[in-house]
Short mmCIF file of C-alpha atoms in Angstrom, two decimals:
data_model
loop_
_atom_site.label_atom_id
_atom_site.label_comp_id
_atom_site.label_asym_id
_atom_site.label_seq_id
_atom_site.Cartn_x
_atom_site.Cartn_y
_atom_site.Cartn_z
CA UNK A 1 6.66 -5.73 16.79
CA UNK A 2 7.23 -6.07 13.14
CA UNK A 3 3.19 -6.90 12.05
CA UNK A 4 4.75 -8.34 8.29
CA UNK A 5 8.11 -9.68 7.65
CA UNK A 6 9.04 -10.16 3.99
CA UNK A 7 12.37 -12.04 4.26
CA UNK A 8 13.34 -11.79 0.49
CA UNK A 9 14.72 -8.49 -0.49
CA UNK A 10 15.22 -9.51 -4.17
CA UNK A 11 14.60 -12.68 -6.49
CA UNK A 12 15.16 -13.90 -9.58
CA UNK A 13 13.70 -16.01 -11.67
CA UNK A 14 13.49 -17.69 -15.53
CA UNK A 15 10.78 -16.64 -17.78
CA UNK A 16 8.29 -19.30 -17.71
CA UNK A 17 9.06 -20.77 -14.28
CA UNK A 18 6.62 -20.48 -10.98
CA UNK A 19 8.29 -18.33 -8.22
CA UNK A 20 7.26 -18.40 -4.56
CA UNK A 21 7.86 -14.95 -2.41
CA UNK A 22 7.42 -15.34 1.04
CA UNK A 23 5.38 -13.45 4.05
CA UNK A 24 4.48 -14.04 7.47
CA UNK A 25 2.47 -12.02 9.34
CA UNK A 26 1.91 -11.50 13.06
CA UNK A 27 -1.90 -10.66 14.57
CA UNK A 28 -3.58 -11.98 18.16
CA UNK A 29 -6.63 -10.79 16.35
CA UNK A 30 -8.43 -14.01 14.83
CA UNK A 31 -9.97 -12.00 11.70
CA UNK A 32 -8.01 -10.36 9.48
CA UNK A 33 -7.22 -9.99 5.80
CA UNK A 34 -4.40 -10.28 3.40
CA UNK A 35 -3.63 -8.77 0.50
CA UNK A 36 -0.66 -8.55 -2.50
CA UNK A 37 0.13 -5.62 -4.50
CA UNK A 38 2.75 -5.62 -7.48
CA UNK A 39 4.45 -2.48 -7.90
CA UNK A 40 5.83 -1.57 -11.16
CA UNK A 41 9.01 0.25 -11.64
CA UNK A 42 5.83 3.12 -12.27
CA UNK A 43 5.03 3.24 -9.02
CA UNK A 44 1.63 2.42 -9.16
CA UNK A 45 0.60 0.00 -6.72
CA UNK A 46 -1.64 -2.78 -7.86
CA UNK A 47 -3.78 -5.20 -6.12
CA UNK A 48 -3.28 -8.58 -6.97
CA UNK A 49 -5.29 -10.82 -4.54
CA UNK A 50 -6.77 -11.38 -1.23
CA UNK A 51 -6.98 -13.92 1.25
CA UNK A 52 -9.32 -13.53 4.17
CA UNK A 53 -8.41 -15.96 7.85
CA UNK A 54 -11.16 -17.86 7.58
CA UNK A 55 -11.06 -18.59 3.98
CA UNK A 56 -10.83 -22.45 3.85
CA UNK A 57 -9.52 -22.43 0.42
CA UNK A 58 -6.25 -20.64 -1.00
CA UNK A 59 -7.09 -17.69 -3.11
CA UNK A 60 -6.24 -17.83 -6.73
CA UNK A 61 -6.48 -14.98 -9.23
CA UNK A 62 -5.23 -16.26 -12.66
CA UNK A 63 -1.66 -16.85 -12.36
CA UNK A 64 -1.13 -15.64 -8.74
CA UNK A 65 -2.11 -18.25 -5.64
CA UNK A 66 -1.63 -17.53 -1.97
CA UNK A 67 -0.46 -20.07 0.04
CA UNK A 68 -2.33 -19.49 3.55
CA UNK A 69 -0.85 -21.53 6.25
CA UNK A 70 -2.53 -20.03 8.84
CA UNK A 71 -0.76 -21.90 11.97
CA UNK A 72 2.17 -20.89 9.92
CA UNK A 73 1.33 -17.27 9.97
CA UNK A 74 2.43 -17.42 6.42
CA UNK A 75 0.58 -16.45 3.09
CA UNK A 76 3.01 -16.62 0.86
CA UNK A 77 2.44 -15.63 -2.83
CA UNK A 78 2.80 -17.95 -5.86
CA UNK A 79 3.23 -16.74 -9.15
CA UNK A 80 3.30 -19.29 -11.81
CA UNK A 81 4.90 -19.39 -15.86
CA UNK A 82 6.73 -15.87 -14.80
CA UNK A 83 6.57 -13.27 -17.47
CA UNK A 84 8.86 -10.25 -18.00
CA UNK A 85 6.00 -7.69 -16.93
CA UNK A 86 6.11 -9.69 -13.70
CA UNK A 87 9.50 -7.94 -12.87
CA UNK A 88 8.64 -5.57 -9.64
CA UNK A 89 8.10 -4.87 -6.41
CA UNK A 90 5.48 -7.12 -4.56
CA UNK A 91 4.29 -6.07 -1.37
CA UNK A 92 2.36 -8.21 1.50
CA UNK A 93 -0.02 -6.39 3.50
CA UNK A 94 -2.24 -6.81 6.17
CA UNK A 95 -5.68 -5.41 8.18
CA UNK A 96 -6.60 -6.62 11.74
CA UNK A 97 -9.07 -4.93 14.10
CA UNK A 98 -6.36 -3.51 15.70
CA UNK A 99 -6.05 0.66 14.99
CA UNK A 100 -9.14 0.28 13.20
CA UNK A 101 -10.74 -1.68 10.07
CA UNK A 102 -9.21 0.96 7.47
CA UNK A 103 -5.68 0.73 8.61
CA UNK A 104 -3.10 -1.77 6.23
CA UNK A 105 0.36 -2.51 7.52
CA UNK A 106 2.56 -3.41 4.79
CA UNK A 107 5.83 -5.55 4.59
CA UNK A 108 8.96 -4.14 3.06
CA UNK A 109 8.29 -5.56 -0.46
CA UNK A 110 10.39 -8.02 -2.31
CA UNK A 111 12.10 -7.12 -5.79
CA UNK A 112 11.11 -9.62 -8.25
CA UNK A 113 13.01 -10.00 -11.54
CA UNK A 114 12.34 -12.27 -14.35
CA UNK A 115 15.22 -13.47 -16.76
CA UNK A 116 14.72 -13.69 -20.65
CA UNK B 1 -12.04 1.72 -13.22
CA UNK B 2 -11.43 3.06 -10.13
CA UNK B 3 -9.16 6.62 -10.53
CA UNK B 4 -7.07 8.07 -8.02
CA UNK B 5 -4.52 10.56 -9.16
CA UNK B 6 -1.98 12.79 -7.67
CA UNK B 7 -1.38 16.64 -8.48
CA UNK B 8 2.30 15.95 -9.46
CA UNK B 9 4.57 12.64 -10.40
CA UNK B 10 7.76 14.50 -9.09
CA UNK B 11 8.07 17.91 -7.11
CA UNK B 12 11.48 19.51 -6.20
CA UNK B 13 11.29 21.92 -2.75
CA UNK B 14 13.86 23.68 -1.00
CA UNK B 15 14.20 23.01 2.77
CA UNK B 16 11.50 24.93 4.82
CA UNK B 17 9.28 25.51 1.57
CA UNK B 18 5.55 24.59 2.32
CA UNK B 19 4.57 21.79 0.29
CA UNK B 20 1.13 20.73 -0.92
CA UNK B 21 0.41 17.27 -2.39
CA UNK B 22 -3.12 16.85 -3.86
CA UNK B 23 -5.09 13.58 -4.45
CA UNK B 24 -8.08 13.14 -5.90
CA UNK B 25 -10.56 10.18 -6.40
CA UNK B 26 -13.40 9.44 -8.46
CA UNK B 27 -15.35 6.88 -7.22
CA UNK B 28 -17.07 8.28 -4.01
CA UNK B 29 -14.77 6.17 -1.88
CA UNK B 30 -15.22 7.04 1.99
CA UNK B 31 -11.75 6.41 2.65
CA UNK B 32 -8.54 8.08 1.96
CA UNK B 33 -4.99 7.56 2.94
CA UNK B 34 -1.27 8.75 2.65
CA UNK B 35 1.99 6.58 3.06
CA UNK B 36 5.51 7.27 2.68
CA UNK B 37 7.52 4.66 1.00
CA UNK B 38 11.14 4.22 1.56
CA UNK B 39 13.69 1.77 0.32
CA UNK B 40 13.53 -1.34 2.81
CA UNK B 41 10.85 0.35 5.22
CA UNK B 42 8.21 -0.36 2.66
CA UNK B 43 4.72 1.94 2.91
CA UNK B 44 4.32 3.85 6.30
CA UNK B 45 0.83 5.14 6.68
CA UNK B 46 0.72 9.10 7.70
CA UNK B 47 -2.52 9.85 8.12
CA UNK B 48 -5.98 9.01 6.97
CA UNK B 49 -9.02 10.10 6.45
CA UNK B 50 -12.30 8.34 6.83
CA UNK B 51 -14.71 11.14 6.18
CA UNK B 52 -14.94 14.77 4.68
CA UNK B 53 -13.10 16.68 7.89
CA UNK B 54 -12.46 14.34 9.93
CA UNK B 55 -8.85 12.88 9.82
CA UNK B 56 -6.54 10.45 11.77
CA UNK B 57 -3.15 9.58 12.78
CA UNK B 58 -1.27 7.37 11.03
CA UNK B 59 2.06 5.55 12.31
CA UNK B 60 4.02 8.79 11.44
CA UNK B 61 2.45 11.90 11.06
CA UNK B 62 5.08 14.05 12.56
CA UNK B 63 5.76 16.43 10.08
CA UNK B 64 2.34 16.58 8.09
CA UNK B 65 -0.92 17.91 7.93
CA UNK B 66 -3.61 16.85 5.80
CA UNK B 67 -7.09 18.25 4.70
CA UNK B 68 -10.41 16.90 3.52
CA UNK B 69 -12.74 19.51 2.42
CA UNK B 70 -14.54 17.20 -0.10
CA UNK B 71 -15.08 13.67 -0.43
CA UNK B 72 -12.79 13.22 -3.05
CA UNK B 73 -10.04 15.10 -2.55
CA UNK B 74 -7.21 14.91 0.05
CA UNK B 75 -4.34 16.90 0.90
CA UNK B 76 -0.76 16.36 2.48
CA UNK B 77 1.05 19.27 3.56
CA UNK B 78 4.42 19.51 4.92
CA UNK B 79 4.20 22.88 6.83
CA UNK B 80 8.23 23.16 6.69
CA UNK B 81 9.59 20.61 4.00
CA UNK B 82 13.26 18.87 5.96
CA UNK B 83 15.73 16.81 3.56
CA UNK B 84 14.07 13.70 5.57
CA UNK B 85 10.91 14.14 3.45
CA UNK B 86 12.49 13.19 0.55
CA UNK B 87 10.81 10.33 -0.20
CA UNK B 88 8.08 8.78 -2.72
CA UNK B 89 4.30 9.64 -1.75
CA UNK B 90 1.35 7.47 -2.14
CA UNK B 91 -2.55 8.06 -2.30
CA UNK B 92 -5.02 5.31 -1.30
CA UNK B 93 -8.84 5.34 -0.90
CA UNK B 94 -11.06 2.89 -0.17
CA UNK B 95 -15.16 2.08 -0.64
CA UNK B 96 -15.68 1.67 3.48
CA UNK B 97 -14.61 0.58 6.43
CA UNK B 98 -17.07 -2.42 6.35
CA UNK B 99 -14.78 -5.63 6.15
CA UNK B 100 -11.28 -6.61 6.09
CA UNK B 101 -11.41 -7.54 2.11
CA UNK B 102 -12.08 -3.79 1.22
CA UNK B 103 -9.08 -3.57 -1.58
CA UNK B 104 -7.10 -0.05 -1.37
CA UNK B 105 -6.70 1.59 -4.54
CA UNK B 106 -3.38 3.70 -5.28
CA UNK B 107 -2.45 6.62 -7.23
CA UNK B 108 0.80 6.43 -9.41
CA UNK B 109 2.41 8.55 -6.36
CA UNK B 110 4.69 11.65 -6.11
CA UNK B 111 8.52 11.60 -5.95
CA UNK B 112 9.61 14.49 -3.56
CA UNK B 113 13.25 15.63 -3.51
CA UNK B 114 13.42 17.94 -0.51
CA UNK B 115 16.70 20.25 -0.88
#
């Protein structure tokens, strides 16, 4: 079974508006982490924020949010006042306890591009 | 900062070459890790490795090898490159294994045309 689904193959959005890209994820394990990464037409990836289950509060790292709804499954990332260099690939990814504490399972990405 | 690069940004083989991909590290991370990433299957993990020798299985390691001589350097081989290992090759490491926030870091990866 599919661990993270990331629904949204590609988005657009206006310079200067908030965009929301959506993930859910799927674990019986009740700690886990999750993580964003931005990946620039470079192909770097780049690690953009966390959010841990039992983390009351959403994480926030400048302009990025998560929004954790954890009955949800979801943890959906909110970027806000979109700039060009936000155009990429974002990625949602995951570690439970299962396969080990070093093992990530990633979603299929969503391509983000920002209009002048 | 933390630096992981890879030997090459693009590599061109012919079909049964055997193909070496180098990444190295250095910030004494225990962890290392490979992944394929293909349009709409996003990063696969291959193998990784969470000390010097010792190695594990990732979700698809058919078709690869790897090697860990020294801490910060990790290899992937393809023993006999096939046209379905074209794809786009990432590095990872990691500090430890000690919590679920531990952040990956990536090198820029390697574009492989297999032909």
């Amino acid at each position: 079974a599919q661990k993270i689904t990331q629904t949204q193959p590609g988005m657009f959005v206006q310079e200067k508006e908030a965009v929301t890209l959506d993930c859910t994820y799927d674990t019986s394990d009740p700690s886990y982490g999750l993580f964003w990464y931005k990946q620039p037409s470079s192909g770097e990836m780049i690690f953009l924020i966390y959010q841990g289950s039992y983390d009351q509060q959403n994480a926030t790292e400048g302009r990025y949010s998560l929004n954790f709804q954890k009955a949800r499954k979801s943890a959906n990332l909110v970027i806000s006042a979109s700039q060009l260099g936000d155009s990429a690939m974002y990625f949602c990814a995951m570690r439970d306890g299962s396969g080990g504490y070093q093992k990530v399972t990633f979603g299929t990405g969503t391509k983000l591009q920002v209009i002048p | 900062d933390v630096k992981v690069t890879q030997s090459s940004r693009y590599l061109v083989k012919r079909t049964g070459e055997k193909v070496f991909l180098e990444c190295v590290q250095d910030m004494d991370h225990e962890n290392m890790f490979w992944y394929r990433q293909d349009p709409g299957l996003g990063l696969r993990l291959i193998y990784f490795s969470y000390d010097v020798k010792m190695k594990e299985k990732g979700d698809i390691p058919e078709g690869y090898s790897v090697s860990r001589e020294k801490k910060e350097r990790f290899s992937l081989i393809l023993e006999s490159a096939s046209t379905n290992q074209t794809s786009m090759y990432l590095c990872a490491s990691s500090l430890s294994s000690s919590g679920f926030q531990e952040t990956q870091y990536f090198g820029p990866g390697t574009r492989l045309l297999v032909l």
